[in-house]
Amino acid sequence: MSNQVINLLQQLRQSALSKNLKALISYHEEDSYLMRFANSAISLNTNEHLISLDFIAFDGRKKVSYSMIVDPADLASMEKGLDTLSEMLPHAQALTYEPTFPVYERDVVDERSFDPALAALTNEERLAYFNTLAEGLESDDVKLSGIFASGTTTTAQISTANEYTQYFRATDAQVTAVLSSESLKWEVNAEQSAQKKSDLDAQGLHADLALLVQHYQQDQAAQIPVGKYTVVLGPAATAELISIMSYYGMTGGALMQGYSFLKEEDQGKLLFSEKMNLMDDPREVEIYAQEADRFGLQRKPFPLISEGRFQAFMWDQDTADEFGKTVTGHDVSRFSLVMDGGDAPFATLKDLLEMPRDEDILYIPYIHYMNVVNPTQGMITGSSRFGALLLKKDGSVQVPYNVRLTQRFYDFFGEHMQWLSEKQVAYNVSSSYGRRDPTALKIPRFVCVKEIEISHSNPSY
Amino acid sequence: MKDSIRKYIDQLHAKGAHYVDARWYPREDSNFLFMWNGNLKENNASSQSGMGVRVLYNGAWGFSASSDLSNPDAIFAKAFDNARIASERVTFPIRLAEKEAVVGSFNSPNKIDPFTVGLDEKVAFLQKIDAALNQPGVVQRISMLQFVRKQIIFMDSEGSEIEKNIIEVFPSIQAMGIDKDGGMQRRTYQPGRTAPTRGWESIDETDFLHNADRIINELNQVLVADDAPNGKMSVILLNGIMFLQTHETIGHALELDRILGYELSFAGGSFVRLEDFGKLQYGSEKLTARANALEPNSPGSFGFDDDGVPAQDNLLIDKGILVGAITGRQMVEEANAKAKKQIFEGSSGANRATSFYRVPIERMTNINIDPGTDGSLEDIIANTKYGLVLDGDKSWSIGSNREQFHFACDIGWLVEDGQKKQVVKNPTYRGETLPFYNSLTAVGDESTWNVHYVDNCGKGAPNQIMQLGHGVPVCRFDNVQVGE
């Protein structure tokens, strides 16, 4: 734990108090590294070290905020940020409800997801990892692309209410490796999420890529007919579906804003497959879980779906304040979603390809550019990409050109769910649009669903 | 600071760096106000400063950025070290297309700096708009104001020194209601270019009040409407969806880094190949598209890109034939070398970074469709047998090579025998990019053309959000799959 961070927060708290501000002061520091590959070369090697502060000032029903990316040595600028808050506050409009002011009741230090070895990963190690995963798979036509993103995220909070602080530190890595044919324009990929250095397994990615490249080079590519298919989803597809479903369906904000496909009276109802168990679980270190939320509430395992029954909505502080609801420890920048595995013994791509089958199965590892067509119907659309395979019932394999599917969440996670892999994997869904915020889900390696409608099928790569 | 930057650039150059540039942001301010159902949910101001350094060494890029400017030497050293490591895996040594050293400046056009306007005035504006949106049928109402002001100092080892001062203003409103089947519906208004400048003065209260009434009227029609029909028919795309169609299936598809495979691990590739330039029938003869970074008063007009190349107006598609791309200095050299001929004469000046801590990549400028000769919207409707007029960008999903797409819109109007009939809800359409643009059968005239601003274009790893514009007319496409 960095005393420097806590000292800075204590200093800023004193400064806020001296300005008669009732404020929440939040610290965010990222040390981010990204090695990007394209056309079998390192196309970019970058790092960013950024420190941000967020101030929120409260005055009864008034609330204003000020954010800064700061030079950590420049205390004067930070003080000016607090001055800006003071200037803004009188002009703010009062809310129609009383916003909760955070009062921490204990010091929290949560570094369970921090691994010094991953934090200290070198450029040489990132390059060696990629060299291993691609070894022997590149050619004049087949080129390597990908990213190795890793970093450390430190967040901390203090409020002017007292001297208690919250401090969180996590390391994360996200690897995407793509092999693509320059002439034919096909692509295959393999991905890995890591919380600690020992999670990194370049050989595992190599095995998956080698298998996919073999099929994409040897097996016939085809425009498959549109219609209903039994589909096996890979971890990327499942993780993104769960992520979007939970955000659009299971948050109090989505419910109150009228976007959710779930209604308040749906709590307790059997709406999903009885095979389906989904929980927000702050005990899961490998998906960067945090033990307390931004308002100091202790986070606890929070069932969302239990044996198919939808359990409850997740409430952040502001929405709960506005609508008179009880907070659930979900004033967090990321959930810690865990979907239980099932009893299917398929743990690797090789297992899946060798699985005995009496029907054609479409393997879709990744749904590209997923978007919500109709939130109140829980309907999404997206297309396949990266290594889809049609596993024919005669044991052969075809390579399908990309297909589009426009389906409801219930079509994936409802009565048509067939089986789930026993093995679960962590899948990193972190976005780097804004500040580093390591986010991952733990999900079954494969999820099999019947009667998924393919509405469009490309005539070529 | 400038003297220090110049010194560090020269030092790295002397150490063997082929090229070095630095973008120093002395200050970037933003202000975001977000009112939801009368509550000012977000009332945020922010500021940032820092520097990003890019080094080209032995054919490879290294980049480093920091908000800690107490030791700029460390940023330069780290960028150099990152390039040194990257140069251990090079397949095509990076070269940069020639450019003249530029000493210049750019100021985006504005009269009233929105950061000089008091919070009271901004909140009062939102309150007035919120009250206007608070009408029967509306269950959720949103109004927001977003302002950005940034100063950027660019310096490179070729002697360029450019200062840019940019102000962006993005206001928008939205009204939502529950339809007869229990579904959430919405209409939005985000003004495009309404004035010759885009400071606070561009926020026209009268225009917002007028459009608040319009979108509520349209929303209330959607709430009682039947679903859009399924099947193949004509679609007439108004500016509020045509801008996005252009953005996703012309703009992104013609970014040269994407064509060359530099986005494969994130956003995908492009169906376009280098051999397609000058030959590919991208669309019908009615389609002429351009990347016009000289379009007056748009976020896609920025004076100089982050390679230091002056802004330009370049054709992308000329009467249906693919002729150009969105390019920066690095990619044009690589494309010409790979094609073994000169496809591109030089950078088109489209390499931009979203902030000091991101590296420049090919970004859209103003990707425009030229107005056509098929008259007004009313003329186009009058010449349509059966189809839908569509507006609003409800959702979008594009194939990984931009080869196919699916869009959902906020509202549709049925057209039968040249007559605009009733409103329909939940309209969607999908298609394949090339057949779709080759089915372009009507392009509206100047009366249908407007510049639409985009404040949230995402691309790149690490991800970047960029601001740009699309000047588009109303367009009609025939034989389009609607309703799946």
mmCIF file of C-alpha atoms in Angstrom, chain A residues 134-423:
data_model
loop_
_atom_site.group_PDB
_atom_site.id
_atom_site.type_symbol
_atom_site.label_atom_id
_atom_site.label_comp_id
_atom_site.label_asym_id
_atom_site.label_seq_id
_atom_site.Cartn_x
_atom_site.Cartn_y
_atom_site.Cartn_z
ATOM 1 C CA ALA A 134 2.907 -17.413 -32.682
ATOM 2 C CA GLU A 135 5.858 -19.734 -33.111
ATOM 3 C CA GLY A 136 5.677 -21.572 -36.427
ATOM 4 C CA LEU A 137 2.235 -20.235 -37.295
ATOM 5 C CA GLU A 138 3.159 -17.169 -39.358
ATOM 6 C CA SER A 139 3.906 -17.213 -43.077
ATOM 7 C CA ASP A 140 4.049 -14.850 -46.028
ATOM 8 C CA ASP A 141 0.260 -14.940 -46.069
ATOM 9 C CA VAL A 142 -0.645 -15.592 -42.437
ATOM 10 C CA LYS A 143 0.165 -12.568 -40.308
ATOM 11 C CA LEU A 144 0.125 -12.010 -36.575
ATOM 12 C CA SER A 145 -1.854 -9.211 -34.957
ATOM 13 C CA GLY A 146 -2.866 -8.618 -31.402
ATOM 14 C CA ILE A 147 -2.412 -6.744 -28.203
ATOM 15 C CA PHE A 148 -0.718 -7.406 -24.924
ATOM 16 C CA ALA A 149 -2.269 -4.933 -22.525
ATOM 17 C CA SER A 150 -1.275 -4.980 -18.892
ATOM 18 C CA GLY A 151 -1.063 -2.610 -16.026
ATOM 19 C CA THR A 152 -1.711 -1.632 -12.462
ATOM 20 C CA THR A 153 -4.733 0.302 -11.292
ATOM 21 C CA THR A 154 -4.785 2.025 -7.927
ATOM 22 C CA THR A 155 -7.905 3.686 -6.597
ATOM 23 C CA ALA A 156 -8.516 5.278 -3.227
ATOM 24 C CA GLN A 157 -11.143 7.406 -1.527
ATOM 25 C CA ILE A 158 -11.537 9.646 1.449
ATOM 26 C CA SER A 159 -14.445 11.818 2.528
ATOM 27 C CA THR A 160 -14.330 14.904 4.661
ATOM 28 C CA ALA A 161 -16.596 13.112 7.167
ATOM 29 C CA ASN A 162 -13.641 11.438 8.872
ATOM 30 C CA GLU A 163 -10.094 10.174 8.303
ATOM 31 C CA TYR A 164 -10.951 6.637 7.163
ATOM 32 C CA THR A 165 -9.700 5.761 3.696
ATOM 33 C CA GLN A 166 -10.410 3.071 1.113
ATOM 34 C CA TYR A 167 -7.505 1.798 -0.986
ATOM 35 C CA PHE A 168 -7.644 -0.739 -3.814
ATOM 36 C CA ARG A 169 -4.888 -1.978 -6.094
ATOM 37 C CA ALA A 170 -5.119 -4.551 -8.886
ATOM 38 C CA THR A 171 -3.002 -5.841 -11.726
ATOM 39 C CA ASP A 172 -4.527 -7.106 -14.922
ATOM 40 C CA ALA A 173 -3.542 -8.287 -18.349
ATOM 41 C CA GLN A 174 -5.515 -8.877 -21.474
ATOM 42 C CA VAL A 175 -4.033 -10.671 -24.450
ATOM 43 C CA THR A 176 -5.634 -10.965 -27.853
ATOM 44 C CA ALA A 177 -3.723 -12.773 -30.567
ATOM 45 C CA VAL A 178 -5.008 -12.866 -34.124
ATOM 46 C CA LEU A 179 -3.684 -14.778 -37.098
ATOM 47 C CA SER A 180 -5.109 -13.635 -40.397
ATOM 48 C CA SER A 181 -4.766 -14.547 -44.023
ATOM 49 C CA GLU A 182 -3.774 -11.509 -46.018
ATOM 50 C CA SER A 183 -5.023 -13.008 -49.277
ATOM 51 C CA LEU A 184 -8.265 -14.626 -48.083
ATOM 52 C CA LYS A 185 -9.103 -12.170 -45.275
ATOM 53 C CA TRP A 186 -9.965 -14.818 -42.697
ATOM 54 C CA GLU A 187 -8.942 -14.363 -39.111
ATOM 55 C CA VAL A 188 -8.706 -16.609 -36.088
ATOM 56 C CA ASN A 189 -7.994 -15.538 -32.560
ATOM 57 C CA ALA A 190 -7.191 -16.659 -29.067
ATOM 58 C CA GLU A 191 -7.447 -14.618 -25.905
ATOM 59 C CA GLN A 192 -6.262 -14.716 -22.342
ATOM 60 C CA SER A 193 -7.052 -12.816 -19.167
ATOM 61 C CA ALA A 194 -4.571 -12.587 -16.325
ATOM 62 C CA GLN A 195 -4.579 -11.211 -12.821
ATOM 63 C CA LYS A 196 -1.139 -12.537 -11.937
ATOM 64 C CA LYS A 197 1.911 -13.323 -13.991
ATOM 65 C CA SER A 198 1.507 -17.058 -13.536
ATOM 66 C CA ASP A 199 -1.903 -16.888 -15.296
ATOM 67 C CA LEU A 200 -0.088 -16.135 -18.542
ATOM 68 C CA ASP A 201 0.095 -19.228 -20.708
ATOM 69 C CA ALA A 202 1.492 -18.572 -24.155
ATOM 70 C CA GLN A 203 1.577 -22.286 -24.953
ATOM 71 C CA GLY A 204 -2.166 -22.565 -24.323
ATOM 72 C CA LEU A 205 -2.870 -19.790 -26.802
ATOM 73 C CA HIS A 206 -0.471 -21.381 -29.271
ATOM 74 C CA ALA A 207 -2.382 -24.664 -29.100
ATOM 75 C CA ASP A 208 -5.742 -22.976 -29.798
ATOM 76 C CA LEU A 209 -4.332 -20.861 -32.628
ATOM 77 C CA ALA A 210 -2.584 -23.832 -34.227
ATOM 78 C CA LEU A 211 -5.813 -25.816 -34.231
ATOM 79 C CA LEU A 212 -7.831 -22.977 -35.729
ATOM 80 C CA VAL A 213 -5.239 -22.143 -38.385
ATOM 81 C CA GLN A 214 -5.133 -25.791 -39.379
ATOM 82 C CA HIS A 215 -8.901 -25.834 -39.945
ATOM 83 C CA TYR A 216 -9.009 -22.467 -41.674
ATOM 84 C CA GLN A 217 -6.257 -23.571 -44.043
ATOM 85 C CA GLN A 218 -7.459 -27.105 -44.692
ATOM 86 C CA ASP A 219 -11.214 -27.210 -44.356
ATOM 87 C CA GLN A 220 -13.715 -25.943 -46.860
ATOM 88 C CA ALA A 221 -15.077 -22.462 -46.282
ATOM 89 C CA ALA A 222 -18.774 -22.048 -46.945
ATOM 90 C CA GLN A 223 -21.742 -19.725 -46.850
ATOM 91 C CA ILE A 224 -23.978 -21.632 -44.482
ATOM 92 C CA PRO A 225 -27.746 -21.515 -44.969
ATOM 93 C CA VAL A 226 -29.694 -19.138 -42.757
ATOM 94 C CA GLY A 227 -31.993 -20.756 -40.223
ATOM 95 C CA LYS A 228 -31.840 -22.275 -36.758
ATOM 96 C CA TYR A 229 -28.673 -23.844 -35.399
ATOM 97 C CA THR A 230 -27.416 -25.448 -32.268
ATOM 98 C CA VAL A 231 -24.709 -22.990 -31.277
ATOM 99 C CA VAL A 232 -21.792 -23.332 -28.906
ATOM 100 C CA LEU A 233 -20.662 -19.965 -27.566
ATOM 101 C CA GLY A 234 -17.044 -19.358 -26.659
ATOM 102 C CA PRO A 235 -16.025 -17.337 -23.605
ATOM 103 C CA ALA A 236 -15.830 -14.010 -25.426
ATOM 104 C CA ALA A 237 -19.382 -14.380 -26.732
ATOM 105 C CA THR A 238 -20.779 -15.527 -23.384
ATOM 106 C CA ALA A 239 -18.931 -12.858 -21.412
ATOM 107 C CA GLU A 240 -20.158 -10.036 -23.582
ATOM 108 C CA LEU A 241 -23.739 -11.311 -23.590
ATOM 109 C CA ILE A 242 -23.741 -11.613 -19.797
ATOM 110 C CA SER A 243 -22.084 -8.262 -19.403
ATOM 111 C CA ILE A 244 -24.624 -6.460 -21.590
ATOM 112 C CA MET A 245 -27.554 -8.416 -20.152
ATOM 113 C CA SER A 246 -26.632 -7.534 -16.591
ATOM 114 C CA TYR A 247 -26.127 -3.866 -17.409
ATOM 115 C CA TYR A 248 -29.315 -3.490 -19.461
ATOM 116 C CA GLY A 249 -31.434 -5.842 -17.450
ATOM 117 C CA MET A 250 -30.341 -6.146 -13.873
ATOM 118 C CA THR A 251 -29.450 -2.678 -12.635
ATOM 119 C CA GLY A 252 -31.861 -0.488 -10.718
ATOM 120 C CA GLY A 253 -31.008 2.364 -13.083
ATOM 121 C CA ALA A 254 -32.120 0.418 -16.168
ATOM 122 C CA LEU A 255 -35.283 -0.633 -14.358
ATOM 123 C CA MET A 256 -36.264 2.870 -13.273
ATOM 124 C CA GLN A 257 -35.348 4.404 -16.612
ATOM 125 C CA GLY A 258 -37.601 1.897 -18.339
ATOM 126 C CA TYR A 259 -34.867 0.202 -20.354
ATOM 127 C CA SER A 260 -34.715 -3.126 -18.602
ATOM 128 C CA PHE A 261 -36.186 -6.216 -20.206
ATOM 129 C CA LEU A 262 -36.854 -7.346 -16.620
ATOM 130 C CA LYS A 263 -39.560 -5.835 -14.416
ATOM 131 C CA GLU A 264 -39.711 -5.400 -10.665
ATOM 132 C CA GLU A 265 -42.294 -8.193 -10.414
ATOM 133 C CA ASP A 266 -39.933 -10.566 -12.225
ATOM 134 C CA GLN A 267 -37.863 -10.995 -9.059
ATOM 135 C CA GLY A 268 -38.188 -14.599 -7.940
ATOM 136 C CA LYS A 269 -39.637 -15.809 -11.241
ATOM 137 C CA LEU A 270 -38.237 -18.674 -13.291
ATOM 138 C CA LEU A 271 -37.282 -16.776 -16.440
ATOM 139 C CA PHE A 272 -34.034 -18.427 -17.469
ATOM 140 C CA SER A 273 -32.781 -21.980 -17.867
ATOM 141 C CA GLU A 274 -32.631 -23.904 -14.615
ATOM 142 C CA LYS A 275 -28.994 -24.546 -15.534
ATOM 143 C CA MET A 276 -28.324 -20.842 -15.178
ATOM 144 C CA ASN A 277 -26.680 -19.416 -12.053
ATOM 145 C CA LEU A 278 -25.250 -15.908 -12.109
ATOM 146 C CA MET A 279 -23.827 -14.008 -9.166
ATOM 147 C CA ASP A 280 -21.969 -10.784 -8.474
ATOM 148 C CA ASP A 281 -19.199 -12.165 -6.306
ATOM 149 C CA PRO A 282 -16.642 -9.864 -4.649
ATOM 150 C CA ARG A 283 -14.675 -12.864 -3.400
ATOM 151 C CA GLU A 284 -13.332 -13.595 -6.878
ATOM 152 C CA VAL A 285 -9.808 -12.217 -7.004
ATOM 153 C CA GLU A 286 -9.063 -13.317 -10.571
ATOM 154 C CA ILE A 287 -11.773 -10.991 -11.880
ATOM 155 C CA TYR A 288 -10.439 -8.027 -9.910
ATOM 156 C CA ALA A 289 -13.273 -7.903 -7.377
ATOM 157 C CA GLN A 290 -13.347 -5.180 -4.731
ATOM 158 C CA GLU A 291 -14.506 -5.714 -1.167
ATOM 159 C CA ALA A 292 -16.245 -2.364 -0.688
ATOM 160 C CA ASP A 293 -18.123 -0.008 -2.954
ATOM 161 C CA ARG A 294 -17.493 3.691 -3.409
ATOM 162 C CA PHE A 295 -19.756 4.560 -0.489
ATOM 163 C CA GLY A 296 -17.973 2.154 1.822
ATOM 164 C CA LEU A 297 -20.614 -0.563 1.726
ATOM 165 C CA GLN A 298 -19.166 -4.027 2.268
ATOM 166 C CA ARG A 299 -19.771 -6.001 -0.914
ATOM 167 C CA LYS A 300 -21.178 -9.499 -0.485
ATOM 168 C CA PRO A 301 -22.012 -12.348 -2.868
ATOM 169 C CA PHE A 302 -25.173 -11.155 -4.622
ATOM 170 C CA PRO A 303 -27.172 -13.773 -6.543
ATOM 171 C CA LEU A 304 -28.707 -12.439 -9.755
ATOM 172 C CA ILE A 305 -30.020 -15.685 -11.228
ATOM 173 C CA SER A 306 -30.344 -18.878 -9.165
ATOM 174 C CA GLU A 307 -31.353 -22.043 -11.005
ATOM 175 C CA GLY A 308 -33.068 -19.900 -13.579
ATOM 176 C CA ARG A 309 -34.908 -17.633 -11.176
ATOM 177 C CA PHE A 310 -34.132 -13.938 -11.438
ATOM 178 C CA GLN A 311 -33.299 -12.786 -7.940
ATOM 179 C CA ALA A 312 -32.811 -9.049 -7.620
ATOM 180 C CA PHE A 313 -31.651 -5.797 -9.169
ATOM 181 C CA MET A 314 -28.330 -4.146 -8.331
ATOM 182 C CA TRP A 315 -28.685 -0.599 -6.981
ATOM 183 C CA ASP A 316 -26.077 2.116 -7.087
ATOM 184 C CA GLN A 317 -26.237 4.849 -4.465
ATOM 185 C CA ASP A 318 -27.618 7.678 -6.575
ATOM 186 C CA THR A 319 -30.437 5.638 -8.102
ATOM 187 C CA ALA A 320 -31.309 4.184 -4.717
ATOM 188 C CA ASP A 321 -31.364 7.698 -3.244
ATOM 189 C CA GLU A 322 -33.642 8.972 -5.976
ATOM 190 C CA PHE A 323 -36.141 6.149 -5.879
ATOM 191 C CA GLY A 324 -36.040 5.280 -2.190
ATOM 192 C CA LYS A 325 -34.462 1.861 -2.671
ATOM 193 C CA THR A 326 -32.011 -0.021 -0.495
ATOM 194 C CA VAL A 327 -28.448 0.019 -1.756
ATOM 195 C CA THR A 328 -26.841 -3.318 -2.537
ATOM 196 C CA GLY A 329 -23.123 -2.475 -2.605
ATOM 197 C CA HIS A 330 -23.137 -1.796 -6.311
ATOM 198 C CA ASP A 331 -21.763 1.714 -6.480
ATOM 199 C CA VAL A 332 -18.775 0.263 -8.285
ATOM 200 C CA SER A 333 -17.084 0.893 -11.588
ATOM 201 C CA ARG A 334 -17.202 -2.828 -12.350
ATOM 202 C CA PHE A 335 -19.265 -5.795 -11.317
ATOM 203 C CA SER A 336 -17.698 -9.155 -10.468
ATOM 204 C CA LEU A 337 -19.962 -11.469 -12.398
ATOM 205 C CA VAL A 338 -19.613 -15.211 -12.085
ATOM 206 C CA MET A 339 -21.675 -17.644 -14.130
ATOM 207 C CA ASP A 340 -21.557 -21.182 -12.815
ATOM 208 C CA GLY A 341 -20.256 -23.987 -14.966
ATOM 209 C CA GLY A 342 -22.284 -27.095 -15.694
ATOM 210 C CA ASP A 343 -21.370 -30.717 -16.105
ATOM 211 C CA ALA A 344 -20.075 -30.867 -19.669
ATOM 212 C CA PRO A 345 -16.486 -32.113 -19.722
ATOM 213 C CA PHE A 346 -15.333 -29.938 -22.632
ATOM 214 C CA ALA A 347 -12.517 -27.743 -21.367
ATOM 215 C CA THR A 348 -10.523 -26.972 -24.505
ATOM 216 C CA LEU A 349 -11.148 -26.235 -28.146
ATOM 217 C CA LYS A 350 -9.706 -29.655 -28.933
ATOM 218 C CA ASP A 351 -12.267 -31.266 -26.594
ATOM 219 C CA LEU A 352 -15.045 -29.433 -28.381
ATOM 220 C CA LEU A 353 -13.882 -30.488 -31.828
ATOM 221 C CA GLU A 354 -13.623 -34.112 -30.712
ATOM 222 C CA MET A 355 -17.019 -34.065 -28.965
ATOM 223 C CA PRO A 356 -19.368 -36.827 -30.178
ATOM 224 C CA ARG A 357 -22.334 -35.217 -31.935
ATOM 225 C CA ASP A 358 -25.510 -36.238 -33.686
ATOM 226 C CA GLU A 359 -26.245 -32.852 -35.245
ATOM 227 C CA ASP A 360 -24.360 -29.972 -36.835
ATOM 228 C CA ILE A 361 -23.065 -27.508 -34.266
ATOM 229 C CA LEU A 362 -22.050 -23.944 -35.009
ATOM 230 C CA TYR A 363 -19.189 -22.760 -32.780
ATOM 231 C CA ILE A 364 -19.203 -18.985 -32.349
ATOM 232 C CA PRO A 365 -16.347 -17.896 -30.105
ATOM 233 C CA TYR A 366 -16.902 -14.162 -30.429
ATOM 234 C CA ILE A 367 -19.834 -11.930 -31.316
ATOM 235 C CA HIS A 368 -18.543 -8.904 -33.139
ATOM 236 C CA TYR A 369 -19.998 -5.436 -32.679
ATOM 237 C CA MET A 370 -22.833 -6.494 -30.435
ATOM 238 C CA ASN A 371 -25.481 -3.846 -29.943
ATOM 239 C CA VAL A 372 -28.878 -3.698 -28.294
ATOM 240 C CA VAL A 373 -31.598 -3.466 -30.928
ATOM 241 C CA ASN A 374 -34.438 -3.293 -28.430
ATOM 242 C CA PRO A 375 -33.594 -3.033 -24.736
ATOM 243 C CA THR A 376 -37.099 -3.641 -23.406
ATOM 244 C CA GLN A 377 -37.269 -6.841 -25.415
ATOM 245 C CA GLY A 378 -33.701 -7.726 -24.408
ATOM 246 C CA MET A 379 -32.787 -8.115 -28.068
ATOM 247 C CA ILE A 380 -29.231 -7.864 -29.359
ATOM 248 C CA THR A 381 -27.601 -8.204 -32.734
ATOM 249 C CA GLY A 382 -24.054 -9.016 -33.751
ATOM 250 C CA SER A 383 -22.115 -11.111 -36.173
ATOM 251 C CA SER A 384 -19.657 -13.943 -35.849
ATOM 252 C CA ARG A 385 -15.975 -13.286 -36.248
ATOM 253 C CA PHE A 386 -12.677 -14.870 -35.359
ATOM 254 C CA GLY A 387 -12.568 -18.587 -35.648
ATOM 255 C CA ALA A 388 -16.150 -19.739 -35.998
ATOM 256 C CA LEU A 389 -16.443 -23.390 -37.032
ATOM 257 C CA LEU A 390 -19.289 -25.571 -38.214
ATOM 258 C CA LEU A 391 -18.845 -28.953 -36.561
ATOM 259 C CA LYS A 392 -20.647 -31.349 -38.864
ATOM 260 C CA LYS A 393 -22.438 -34.310 -37.402
ATOM 261 C CA ASP A 394 -20.302 -36.644 -39.535
ATOM 262 C CA GLY A 395 -17.275 -35.452 -37.572
ATOM 263 C CA SER A 396 -15.910 -33.168 -40.266
ATOM 264 C CA VAL A 397 -15.425 -29.434 -39.834
ATOM 265 C CA GLN A 398 -16.418 -26.568 -42.128
ATOM 266 C CA VAL A 399 -15.325 -22.968 -41.897
ATOM 267 C CA PRO A 400 -18.407 -20.733 -42.076
ATOM 268 C CA TYR A 401 -18.237 -17.262 -43.479
ATOM 269 C CA ASN A 402 -19.420 -14.745 -40.930
ATOM 270 C CA VAL A 403 -23.075 -14.891 -39.912
ATOM 271 C CA ARG A 404 -25.418 -12.485 -38.151
ATOM 272 C CA LEU A 405 -27.659 -13.326 -35.252
ATOM 273 C CA THR A 406 -30.374 -11.050 -33.852
ATOM 274 C CA GLN A 407 -31.782 -12.705 -30.746
ATOM 275 C CA ARG A 408 -33.137 -12.048 -27.263
ATOM 276 C CA PHE A 409 -31.183 -12.761 -24.079
ATOM 277 C CA TYR A 410 -33.808 -15.392 -23.299
ATOM 278 C CA ASP A 411 -32.935 -17.144 -26.581
ATOM 279 C CA PHE A 412 -29.416 -17.682 -25.237
ATOM 280 C CA PHE A 413 -30.015 -18.191 -21.534
ATOM 281 C CA GLY A 414 -33.573 -19.520 -21.471
ATOM 282 C CA GLU A 415 -35.196 -22.838 -22.186
ATOM 283 C CA HIS A 416 -32.964 -23.639 -25.156
ATOM 284 C CA MET A 417 -29.776 -23.792 -23.102
ATOM 285 C CA GLN A 418 -28.394 -27.330 -23.506
ATOM 286 C CA TRP A 419 -25.208 -27.634 -21.533
ATOM 287 C CA LEU A 420 -22.394 -25.667 -19.937
ATOM 288 C CA SER A 421 -18.771 -26.649 -19.552
ATOM 289 C CA GLU A 422 -17.747 -27.597 -16.083
ATOM 290 C CA LYS A 423 -14.567 -25.594 -16.571
#
